Coordinates of C-alpha atoms and ligand atoms in Angstrom, one line a residue:
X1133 CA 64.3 18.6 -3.1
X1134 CA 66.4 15.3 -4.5
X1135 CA 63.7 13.9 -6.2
X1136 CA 62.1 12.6 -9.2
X1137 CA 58.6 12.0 -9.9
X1138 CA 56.8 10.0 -12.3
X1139 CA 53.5 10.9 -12.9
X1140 CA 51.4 7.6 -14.8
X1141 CA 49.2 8.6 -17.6
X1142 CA 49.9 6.4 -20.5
X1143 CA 46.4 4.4 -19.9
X1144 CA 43.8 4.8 -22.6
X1145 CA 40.6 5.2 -19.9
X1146 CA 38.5 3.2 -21.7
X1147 CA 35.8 3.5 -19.1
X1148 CA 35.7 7.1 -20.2
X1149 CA 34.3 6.4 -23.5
X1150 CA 36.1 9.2 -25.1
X1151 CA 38.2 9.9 -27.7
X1152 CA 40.4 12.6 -25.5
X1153 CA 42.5 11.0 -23.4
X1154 CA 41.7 10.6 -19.9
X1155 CA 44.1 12.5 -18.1
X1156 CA 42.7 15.7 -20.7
X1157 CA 39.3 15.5 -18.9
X1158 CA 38.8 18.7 -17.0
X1159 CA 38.4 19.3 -13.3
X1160 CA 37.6 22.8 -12.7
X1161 CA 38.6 24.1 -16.1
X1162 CA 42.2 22.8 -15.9
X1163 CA 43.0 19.0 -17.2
X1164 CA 43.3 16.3 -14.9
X1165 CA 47.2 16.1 -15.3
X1166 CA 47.6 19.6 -14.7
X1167 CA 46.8 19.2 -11.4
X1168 CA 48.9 16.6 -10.6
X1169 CA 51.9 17.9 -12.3
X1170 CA 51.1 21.3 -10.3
X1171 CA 50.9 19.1 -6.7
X1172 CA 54.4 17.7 -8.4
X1173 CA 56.1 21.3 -8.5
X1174 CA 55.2 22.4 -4.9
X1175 CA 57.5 19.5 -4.0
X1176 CA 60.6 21.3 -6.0
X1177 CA 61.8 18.2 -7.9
X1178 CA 64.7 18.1 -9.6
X1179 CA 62.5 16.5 -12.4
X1180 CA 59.2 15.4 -13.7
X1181 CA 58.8 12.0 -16.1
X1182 CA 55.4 11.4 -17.6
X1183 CA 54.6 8.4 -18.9
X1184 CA 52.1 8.9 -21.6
X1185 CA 51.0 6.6 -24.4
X1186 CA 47.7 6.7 -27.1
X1187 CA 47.0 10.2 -27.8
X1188 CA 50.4 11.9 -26.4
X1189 CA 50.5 14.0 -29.2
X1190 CA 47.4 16.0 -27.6
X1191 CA 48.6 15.5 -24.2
X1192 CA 52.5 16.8 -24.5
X1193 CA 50.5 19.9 -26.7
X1194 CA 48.6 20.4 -24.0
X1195 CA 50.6 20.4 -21.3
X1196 CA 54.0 21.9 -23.1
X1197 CA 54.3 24.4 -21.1
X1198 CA 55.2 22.4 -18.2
X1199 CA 58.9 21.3 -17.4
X1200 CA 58.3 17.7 -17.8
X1201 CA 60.5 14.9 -19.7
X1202 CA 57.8 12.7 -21.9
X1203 CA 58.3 8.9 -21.6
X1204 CA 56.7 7.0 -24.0
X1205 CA 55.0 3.7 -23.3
X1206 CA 54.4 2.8 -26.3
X1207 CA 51.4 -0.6 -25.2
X1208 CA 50.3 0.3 -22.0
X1209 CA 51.3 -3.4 -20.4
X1210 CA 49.8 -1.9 -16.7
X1211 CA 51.2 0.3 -14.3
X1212 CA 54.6 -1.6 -13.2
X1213 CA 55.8 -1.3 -16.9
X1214 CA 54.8 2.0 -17.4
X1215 CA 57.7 2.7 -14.1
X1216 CA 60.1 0.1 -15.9
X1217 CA 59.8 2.9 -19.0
X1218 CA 61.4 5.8 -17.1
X1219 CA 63.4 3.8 -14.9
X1220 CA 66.7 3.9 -17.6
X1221 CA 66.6 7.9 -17.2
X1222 CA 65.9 8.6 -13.7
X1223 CA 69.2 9.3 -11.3
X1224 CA 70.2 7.0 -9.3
X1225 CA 71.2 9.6 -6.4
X1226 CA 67.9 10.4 -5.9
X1227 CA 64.4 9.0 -3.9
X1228 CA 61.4 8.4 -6.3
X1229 CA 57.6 9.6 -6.3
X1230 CA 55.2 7.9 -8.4
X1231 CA 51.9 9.7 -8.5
X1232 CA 48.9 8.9 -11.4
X1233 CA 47.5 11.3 -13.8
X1234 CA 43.6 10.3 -13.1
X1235 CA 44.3 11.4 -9.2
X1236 CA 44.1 14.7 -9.6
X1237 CA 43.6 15.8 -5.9
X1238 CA 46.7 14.4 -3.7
X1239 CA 48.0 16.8 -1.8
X1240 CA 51.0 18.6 -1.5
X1241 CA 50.7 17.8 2.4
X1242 CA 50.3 14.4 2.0
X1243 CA 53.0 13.9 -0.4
X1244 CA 55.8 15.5 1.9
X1245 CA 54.6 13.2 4.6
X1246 CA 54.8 9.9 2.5
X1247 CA 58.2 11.2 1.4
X1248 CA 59.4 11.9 5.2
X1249 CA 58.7 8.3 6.0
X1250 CA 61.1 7.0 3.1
X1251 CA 63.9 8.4 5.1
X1252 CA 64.1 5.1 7.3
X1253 CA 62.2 2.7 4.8
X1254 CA 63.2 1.1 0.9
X1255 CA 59.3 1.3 0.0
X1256 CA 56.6 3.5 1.1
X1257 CA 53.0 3.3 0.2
X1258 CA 50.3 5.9 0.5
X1259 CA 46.8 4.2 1.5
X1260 CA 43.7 5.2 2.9
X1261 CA 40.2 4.0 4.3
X1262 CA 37.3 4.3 2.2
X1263 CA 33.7 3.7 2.2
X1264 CA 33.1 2.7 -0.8
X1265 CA 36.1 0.8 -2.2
X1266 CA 35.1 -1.0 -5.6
X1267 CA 37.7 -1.5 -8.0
X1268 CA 40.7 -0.5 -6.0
X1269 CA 43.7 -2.4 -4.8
X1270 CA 42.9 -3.5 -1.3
X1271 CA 45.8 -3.6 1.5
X1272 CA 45.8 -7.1 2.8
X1273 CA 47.7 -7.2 6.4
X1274 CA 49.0 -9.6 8.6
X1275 CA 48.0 -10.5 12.0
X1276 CA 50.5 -7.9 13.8
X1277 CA 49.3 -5.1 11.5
X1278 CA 52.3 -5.5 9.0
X1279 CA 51.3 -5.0 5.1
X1280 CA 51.4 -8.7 3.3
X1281 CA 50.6 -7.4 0.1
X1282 CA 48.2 -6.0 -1.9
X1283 CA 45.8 -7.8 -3.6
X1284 CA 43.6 -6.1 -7.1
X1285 CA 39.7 -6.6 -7.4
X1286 CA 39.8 -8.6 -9.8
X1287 CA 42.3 -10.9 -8.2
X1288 CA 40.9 -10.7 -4.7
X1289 CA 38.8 -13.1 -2.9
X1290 CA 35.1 -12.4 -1.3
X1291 CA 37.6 -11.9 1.8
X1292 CA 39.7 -9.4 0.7
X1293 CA 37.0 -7.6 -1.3
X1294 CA 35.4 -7.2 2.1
X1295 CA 38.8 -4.7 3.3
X1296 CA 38.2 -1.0 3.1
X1297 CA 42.1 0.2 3.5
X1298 CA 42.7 0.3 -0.3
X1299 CA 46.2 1.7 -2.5
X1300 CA 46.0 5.0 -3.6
X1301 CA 48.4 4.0 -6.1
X1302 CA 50.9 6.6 -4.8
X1303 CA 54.5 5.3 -3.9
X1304 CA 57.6 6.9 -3.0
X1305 CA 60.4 4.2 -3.3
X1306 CA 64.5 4.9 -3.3
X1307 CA 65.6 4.1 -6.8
X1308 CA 67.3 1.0 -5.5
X1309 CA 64.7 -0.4 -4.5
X1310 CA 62.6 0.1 -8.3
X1311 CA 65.8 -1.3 -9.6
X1312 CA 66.1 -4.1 -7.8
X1313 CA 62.0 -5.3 -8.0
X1314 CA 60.3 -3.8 -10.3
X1315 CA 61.7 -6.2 -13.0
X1316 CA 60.7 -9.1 -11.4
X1317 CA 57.2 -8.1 -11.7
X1318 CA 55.3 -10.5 -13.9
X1319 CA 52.0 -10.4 -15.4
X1320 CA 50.4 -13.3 -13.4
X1321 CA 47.3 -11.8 -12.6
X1322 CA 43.3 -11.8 -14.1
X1323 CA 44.6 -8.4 -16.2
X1324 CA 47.8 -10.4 -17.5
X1325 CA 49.4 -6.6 -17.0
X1326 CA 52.4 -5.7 -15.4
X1327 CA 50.9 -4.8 -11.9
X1328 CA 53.2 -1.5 -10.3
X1329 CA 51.6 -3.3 -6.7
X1330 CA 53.3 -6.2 -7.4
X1331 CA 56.7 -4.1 -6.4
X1332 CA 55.2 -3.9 -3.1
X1333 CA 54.8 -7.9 -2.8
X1334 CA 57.7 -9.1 -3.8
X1335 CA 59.4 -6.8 -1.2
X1336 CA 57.3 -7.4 1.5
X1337 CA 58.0 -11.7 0.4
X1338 CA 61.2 -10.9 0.8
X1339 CA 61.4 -9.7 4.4
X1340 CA 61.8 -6.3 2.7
X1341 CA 59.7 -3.8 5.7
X1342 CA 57.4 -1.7 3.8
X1343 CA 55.6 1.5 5.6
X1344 CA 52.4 2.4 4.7
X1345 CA 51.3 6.1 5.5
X1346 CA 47.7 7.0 5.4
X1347 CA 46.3 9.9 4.0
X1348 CA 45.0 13.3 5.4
X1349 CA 41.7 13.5 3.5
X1350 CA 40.0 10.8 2.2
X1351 CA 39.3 12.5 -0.8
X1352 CA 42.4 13.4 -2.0
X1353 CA 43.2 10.3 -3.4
X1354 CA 40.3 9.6 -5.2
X1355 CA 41.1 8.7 -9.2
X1356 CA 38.6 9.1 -12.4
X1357 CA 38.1 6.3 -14.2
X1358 CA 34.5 7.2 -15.2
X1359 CA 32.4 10.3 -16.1
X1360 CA 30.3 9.8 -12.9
X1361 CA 33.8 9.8 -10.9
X1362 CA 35.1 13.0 -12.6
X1363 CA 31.6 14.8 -11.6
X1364 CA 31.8 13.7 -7.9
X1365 CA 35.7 15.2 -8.1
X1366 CA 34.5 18.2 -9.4
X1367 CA 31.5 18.2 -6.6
X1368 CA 34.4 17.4 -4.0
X1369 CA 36.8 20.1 -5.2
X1370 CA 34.2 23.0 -5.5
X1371 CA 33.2 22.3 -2.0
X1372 CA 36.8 22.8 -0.5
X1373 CA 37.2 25.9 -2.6
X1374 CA 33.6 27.2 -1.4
X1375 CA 34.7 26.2 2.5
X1376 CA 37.2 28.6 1.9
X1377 CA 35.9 31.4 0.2
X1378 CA 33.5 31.2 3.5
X1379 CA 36.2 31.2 5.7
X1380 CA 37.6 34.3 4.3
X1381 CA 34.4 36.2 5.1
X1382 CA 32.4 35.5 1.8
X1383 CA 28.5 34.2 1.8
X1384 CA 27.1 32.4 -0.6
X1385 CA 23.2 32.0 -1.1
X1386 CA 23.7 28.2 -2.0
X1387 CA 27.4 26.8 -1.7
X1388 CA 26.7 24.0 -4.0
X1389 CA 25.7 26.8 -7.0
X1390 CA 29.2 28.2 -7.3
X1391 CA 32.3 27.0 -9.3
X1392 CA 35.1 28.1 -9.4
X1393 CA 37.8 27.3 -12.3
X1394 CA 40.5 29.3 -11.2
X1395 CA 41.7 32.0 -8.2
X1396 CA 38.8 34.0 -6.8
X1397 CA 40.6 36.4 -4.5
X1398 CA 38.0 38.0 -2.1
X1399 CA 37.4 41.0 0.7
X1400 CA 35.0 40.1 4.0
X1401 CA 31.5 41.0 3.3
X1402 CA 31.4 39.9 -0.3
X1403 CA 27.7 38.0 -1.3
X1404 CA 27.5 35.6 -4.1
X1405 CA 24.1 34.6 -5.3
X1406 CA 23.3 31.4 -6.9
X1407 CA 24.8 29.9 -10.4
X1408 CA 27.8 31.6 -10.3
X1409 CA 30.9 30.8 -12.4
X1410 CA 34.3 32.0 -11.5
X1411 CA 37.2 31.7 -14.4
X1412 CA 40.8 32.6 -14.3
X1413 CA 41.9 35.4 -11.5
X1414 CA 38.8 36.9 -9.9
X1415 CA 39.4 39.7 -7.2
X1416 CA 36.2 41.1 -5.4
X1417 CA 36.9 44.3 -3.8
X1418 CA 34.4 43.9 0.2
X1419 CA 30.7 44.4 0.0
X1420 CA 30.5 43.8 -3.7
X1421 CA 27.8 41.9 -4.5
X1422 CA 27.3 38.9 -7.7
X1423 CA 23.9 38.2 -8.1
X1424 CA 22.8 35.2 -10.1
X1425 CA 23.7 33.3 -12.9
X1426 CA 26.4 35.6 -13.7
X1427 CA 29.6 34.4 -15.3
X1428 CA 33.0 36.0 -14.9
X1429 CA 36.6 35.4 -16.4
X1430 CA 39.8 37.3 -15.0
X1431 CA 38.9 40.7 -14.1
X1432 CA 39.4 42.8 -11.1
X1433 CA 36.1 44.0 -9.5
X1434 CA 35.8 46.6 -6.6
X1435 CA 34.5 47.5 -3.5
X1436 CA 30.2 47.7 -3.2
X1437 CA 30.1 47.1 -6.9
X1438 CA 26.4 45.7 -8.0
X1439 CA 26.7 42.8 -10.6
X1440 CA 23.2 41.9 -11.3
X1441 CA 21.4 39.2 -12.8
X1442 CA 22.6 37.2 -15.7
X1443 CA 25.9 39.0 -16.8
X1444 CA 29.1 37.7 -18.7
X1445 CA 32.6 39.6 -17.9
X1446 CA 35.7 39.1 -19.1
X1447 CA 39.1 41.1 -18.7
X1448 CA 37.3 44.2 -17.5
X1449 CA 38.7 46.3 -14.6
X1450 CA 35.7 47.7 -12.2
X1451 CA 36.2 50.6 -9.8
X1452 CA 34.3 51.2 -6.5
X1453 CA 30.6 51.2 -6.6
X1454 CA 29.7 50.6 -10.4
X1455 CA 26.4 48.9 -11.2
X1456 CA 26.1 46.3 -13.9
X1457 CA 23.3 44.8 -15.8
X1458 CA 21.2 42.6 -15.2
X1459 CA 22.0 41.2 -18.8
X1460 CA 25.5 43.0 -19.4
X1461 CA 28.4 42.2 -21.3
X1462 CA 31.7 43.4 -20.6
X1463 CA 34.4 42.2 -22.4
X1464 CA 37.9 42.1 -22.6
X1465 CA 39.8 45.5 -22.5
X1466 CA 36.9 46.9 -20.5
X1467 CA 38.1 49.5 -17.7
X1468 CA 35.4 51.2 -15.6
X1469 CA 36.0 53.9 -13.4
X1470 CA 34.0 54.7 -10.1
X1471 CA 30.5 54.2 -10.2
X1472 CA 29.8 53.6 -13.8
X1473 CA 26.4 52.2 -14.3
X1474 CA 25.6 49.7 -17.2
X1475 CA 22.6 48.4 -17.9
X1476 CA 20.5 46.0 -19.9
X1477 CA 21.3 44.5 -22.9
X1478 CA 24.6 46.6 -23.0
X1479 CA 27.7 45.1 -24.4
X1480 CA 31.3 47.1 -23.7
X1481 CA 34.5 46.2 -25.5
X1482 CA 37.9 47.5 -24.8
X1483 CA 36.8 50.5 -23.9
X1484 CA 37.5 53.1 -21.0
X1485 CA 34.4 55.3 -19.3
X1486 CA 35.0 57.7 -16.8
X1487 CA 33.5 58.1 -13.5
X1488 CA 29.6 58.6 -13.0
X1489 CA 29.1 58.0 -16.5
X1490 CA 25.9 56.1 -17.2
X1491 CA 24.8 53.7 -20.3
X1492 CA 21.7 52.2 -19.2
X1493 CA 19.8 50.2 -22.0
X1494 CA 20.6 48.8 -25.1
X1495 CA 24.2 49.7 -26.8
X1496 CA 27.5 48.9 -27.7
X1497 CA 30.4 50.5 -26.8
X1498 CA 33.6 49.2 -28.3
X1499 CA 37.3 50.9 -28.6
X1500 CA 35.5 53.9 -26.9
X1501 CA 37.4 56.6 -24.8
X1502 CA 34.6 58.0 -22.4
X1503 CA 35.1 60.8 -19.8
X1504 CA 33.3 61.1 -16.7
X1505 CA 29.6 61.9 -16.1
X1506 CA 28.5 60.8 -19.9
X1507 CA 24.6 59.7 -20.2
X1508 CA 24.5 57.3 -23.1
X1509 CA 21.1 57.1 -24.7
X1510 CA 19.5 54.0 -25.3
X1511 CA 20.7 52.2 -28.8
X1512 CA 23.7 53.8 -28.8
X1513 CA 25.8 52.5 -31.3
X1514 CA 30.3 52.9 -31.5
X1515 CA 30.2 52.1 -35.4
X1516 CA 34.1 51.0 -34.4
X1517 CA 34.6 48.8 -37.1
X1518 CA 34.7 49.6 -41.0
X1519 CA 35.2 46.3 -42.7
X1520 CA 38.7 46.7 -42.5
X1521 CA 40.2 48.6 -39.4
X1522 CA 38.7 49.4 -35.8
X1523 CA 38.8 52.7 -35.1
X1524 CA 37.9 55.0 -31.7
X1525 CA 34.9 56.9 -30.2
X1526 CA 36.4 59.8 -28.1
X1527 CA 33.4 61.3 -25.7
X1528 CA 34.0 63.8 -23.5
X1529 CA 33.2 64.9 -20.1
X1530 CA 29.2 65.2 -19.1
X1531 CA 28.1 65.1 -23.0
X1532 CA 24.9 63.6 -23.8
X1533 CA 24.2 61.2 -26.5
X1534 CA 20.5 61.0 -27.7
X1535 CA 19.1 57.5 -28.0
X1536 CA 19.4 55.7 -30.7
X1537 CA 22.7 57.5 -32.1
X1538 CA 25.4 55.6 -34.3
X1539 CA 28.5 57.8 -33.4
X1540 CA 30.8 56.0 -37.1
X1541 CA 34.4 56.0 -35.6
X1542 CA 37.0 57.5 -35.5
X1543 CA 34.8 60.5 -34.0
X1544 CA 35.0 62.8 -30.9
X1545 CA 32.2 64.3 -29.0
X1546 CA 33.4 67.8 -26.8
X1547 CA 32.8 68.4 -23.3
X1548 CA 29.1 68.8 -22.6
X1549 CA 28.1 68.4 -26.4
X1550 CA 24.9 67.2 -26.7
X1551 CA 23.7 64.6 -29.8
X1552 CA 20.0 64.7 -30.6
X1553 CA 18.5 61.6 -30.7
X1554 CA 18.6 59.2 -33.9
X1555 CA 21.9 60.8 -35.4
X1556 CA 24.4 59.1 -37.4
X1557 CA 27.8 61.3 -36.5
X1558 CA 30.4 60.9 -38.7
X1559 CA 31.8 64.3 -38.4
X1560 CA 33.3 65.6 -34.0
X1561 CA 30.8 67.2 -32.4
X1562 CA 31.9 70.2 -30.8
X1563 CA 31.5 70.7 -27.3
X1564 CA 29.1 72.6 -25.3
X1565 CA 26.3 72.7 -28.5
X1566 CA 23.7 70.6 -29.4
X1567 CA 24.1 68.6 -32.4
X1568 CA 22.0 66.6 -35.0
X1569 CA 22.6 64.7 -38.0
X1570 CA 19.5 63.4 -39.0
X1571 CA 16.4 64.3 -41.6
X1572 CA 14.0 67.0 -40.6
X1573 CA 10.2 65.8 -38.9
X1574 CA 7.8 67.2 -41.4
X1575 CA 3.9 67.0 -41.7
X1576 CA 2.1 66.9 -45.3
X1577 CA -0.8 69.4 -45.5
X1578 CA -4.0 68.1 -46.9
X1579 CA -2.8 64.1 -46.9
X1580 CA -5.8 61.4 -46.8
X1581 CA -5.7 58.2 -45.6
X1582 CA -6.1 55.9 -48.6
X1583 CA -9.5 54.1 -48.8
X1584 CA -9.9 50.4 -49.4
X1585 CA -10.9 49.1 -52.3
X1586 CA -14.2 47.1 -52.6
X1587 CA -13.6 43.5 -53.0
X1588 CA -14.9 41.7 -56.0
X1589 CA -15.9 38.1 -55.4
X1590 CA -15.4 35.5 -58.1
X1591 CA -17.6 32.2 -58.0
Ligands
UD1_412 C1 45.5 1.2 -9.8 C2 46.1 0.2 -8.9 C3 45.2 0.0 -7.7 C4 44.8 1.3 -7.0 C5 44.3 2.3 -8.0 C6 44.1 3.6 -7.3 C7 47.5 -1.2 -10.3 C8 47.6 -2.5 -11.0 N1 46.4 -1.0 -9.6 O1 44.3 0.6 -10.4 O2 45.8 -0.9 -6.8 O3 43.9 1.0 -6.0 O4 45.1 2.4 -9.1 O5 43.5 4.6 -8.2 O6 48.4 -0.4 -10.4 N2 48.8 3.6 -16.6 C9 49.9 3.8 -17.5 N3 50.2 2.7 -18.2 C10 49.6 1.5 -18.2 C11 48.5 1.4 -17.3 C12 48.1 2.5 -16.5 O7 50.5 4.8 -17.6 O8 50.0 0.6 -18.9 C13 48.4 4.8 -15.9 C14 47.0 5.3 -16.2 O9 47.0 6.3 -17.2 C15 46.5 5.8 -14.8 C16 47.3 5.0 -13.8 O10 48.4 4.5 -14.5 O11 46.8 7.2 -14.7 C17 46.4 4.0 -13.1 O12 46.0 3.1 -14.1 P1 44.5 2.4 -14.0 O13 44.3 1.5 -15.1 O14 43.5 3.5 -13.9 O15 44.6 1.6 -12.7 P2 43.5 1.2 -11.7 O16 42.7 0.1 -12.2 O17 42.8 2.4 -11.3
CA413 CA1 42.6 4.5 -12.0

């Protein structure tokens, strides 16, 4: 699409009380301007300005990755001259969005509706009814319905502060238009800023028609200026991704004890317990089931897998039918294959384990190759790492490792080999034979039990 956009996040969001600046605040894991730029790129415009101001450096570092041309505001003077910084670099040719960094959940939708009405109209405003409207720009209207102008809190009467149709903020305007009003704007108001509104008025004084368009939802055009506003976003976004987990066929025990900071991609039949947190990209393979308080970052889990209570995953790849934890880690580089059972207090990194293979209680497995049908014994320890270098357990198929065995890498255990319990192995263990590595059990003839000694009492 012809189009530039300007997204607004030069203001310091002092109601924050923060020293990160407020469009850096997170909503579901990402920051606040990330979401808006994202909206932004769903439009396809031929480019993105950002007006940003204190604290930049930590925004543009942020957010680099993004196509977006920085503008810099160097005194944030209000809204209308944040515009008036951009406006020497936007082309002329082509229709302009303005969207603000602290409104993180405006639709894509909604945007390509305000931008539809433009085609017949100099000025379009995005509004929207609200219950509870303190501290917004209210949309003051005429007795024919027709916009007036749009008056600020602080400069509004006890009428006006009575109105519940309120600016969102969001404007799509044709660059003639910015050109022609948006230095006229003085800074005649309570704030003595530069008021982007004020565009708006002087238009609409001038017999200029402005369209206002409402929006879909409500909430999508709600805009953090506190801690307690970012919260109830956060509330108000996990919802909608909930709704729609449940439309895909997924239950959740409680809806309101599930976040999700990233993609969860599920199958019908899925059941998510309470206390859940989804990172990254999550896909859950149908009839898998999450039970609670379990916490898990980009990994791909299967079909009728078992998570249970209280686990942390990360990275891992898990088959069909595997049972984890409760109390599991699996960290990055983990792949499980079908029905792989790990148990408590059992932490896996970057390792692969074969089908069937069980390592129920208490051991670490790290930059382990492990074939299919294994039993690990309790306390098993991968001694992968010798101060220097990490180096790899190799275990073959159906071998049995005795509890409480430190297998000191690089080391290979055969097929069907058997460790005795409590051996160090530093040496492969050949398959199909039992081996130990540990001191002999022996009894001392004739041993007594030391008696105590009588004590002596000192006045
Ligand atoms: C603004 C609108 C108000 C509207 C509300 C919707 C004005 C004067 N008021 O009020 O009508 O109802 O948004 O959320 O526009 N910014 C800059 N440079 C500045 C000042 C602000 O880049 O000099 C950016 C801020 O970073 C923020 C956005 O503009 O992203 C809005 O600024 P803010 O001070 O939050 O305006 P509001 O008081 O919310
Ligand atoms: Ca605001």
């Amino acid at each position: 699409m012809s189009l530039s956009v300007i997204i607004l996040a030069a203001g310091r969001g002092m109601r924050m009380h923060s020293a990160k600046p407020k469009v850096l605040h997170l909503l579901a894991g990402k920051p606040l301007l990330e979401h808006v730029i994202l909206q932004a790129q769903t439009l396809s415009p031929t480019e993105i300005f950002c007006v940003v101001g204190e604290g930049r450096e930590q925004v543009m570092e942020s957010l680099k990755a993004y196509p977006v041309r920085w503008i810099h505001q160097e005194k944030q003077l209000g809204t209308g001259h944040a515009v008036l910084q951009v406006l020497p670099h936007l082309n002329p040719a082509y229709p302009v969005l303005i969207l603000y960094g602290d409104v993180p959940l405006i639709s894509s939708d909604t945007l390509k509706q305000l931008l539809n009405t433009l085609v017949n109209h100099e000025l379009s405003l995005l509004v929207a009814q609200l219950e509870n409207v303190e501290g917004l720009g209210r949309i003051v209207r005429d007795k024919q319905g027709k916009i007036q102008r749009i008056v600020e809190e602080r400069d509004a009467t006890n009428e006006e502060k009575k109105i519940k149709e309120i600016n969102t903020g969001v404007l799509a305007a044709s660059f003639s238009a910015l050109q022609h009003w948006l230095p006229k704007v003085t800074t005649q108001n309570n704030q003595h800023e530069y008021y982007l509104p004020d565009v708006i008025n002087l238009a609409v004084a001038a017999g200029v028609a402005v369209i206002t368009h409402t929006a879909l939802h409500a909430d999508e055009i709600l805009g953090v200026n506190t801690r307690a506003q970012l919260a109830h976003l956060e509330r108000v976004y996990q919802k909608k991704r909930i709704e729609n987990l449940m439309a895909q066929g997924i239950s959740f025990t409680d809806p309101a004890r599930c976040d999700v900071r990233g993609e969860v991609i599920a199958e019908p039949d899925v059941l998510i317990e309470s206390n859940v947190l989804f990172e990254g990209q999550v896909s859950l393979g149908e009839g898998t089931v999450i039970g609670p308080n379990n916490h898990i970052r980009d990994s791909r889990i299967g079909k009728n897998v078992v998570i249970k209570a209280n686990c942390v995953i990360e990275e891992a790849e898990i088959a069909d039918g595997c049972v984890i934890g409760p109390f599991s880690r699996i960290r990055p580089g983990t792949e499980l294959k079908e029905n792989v059972h790990i148990g408590s207090f059992v932490e896996v990194k970057k390792s692969k384990i074969g089908k069937g293979t069980k390592a129920n209680h208490l051991t670490y497995l790290g930059d382990a190759d492990i074939g299919e049908e294994v039993i690990i014994g309790a306390g098993t320890i991968t001694c992968n790492y010798d101060g220097v270098d990490k180096h790899e357990t190799r275990i073959k198929d159906r071998a049995f490792i005795g509890s409480n065995t430190a297998l000191v890498a690089p080391v290979e255990v055969g097929q069907d080999a058997v460790i005795g319990a409590g051996s160090v192995i530093t040496k492969d263990a050949p398959a199909a034979q039992l081996t130990l590595a540990r001191s002999r059990q022996t009894t001392i003839a004739h041993w007594q039990k030391p008696k105590k000694r009588k004590k002596i009492c000192v006045e």
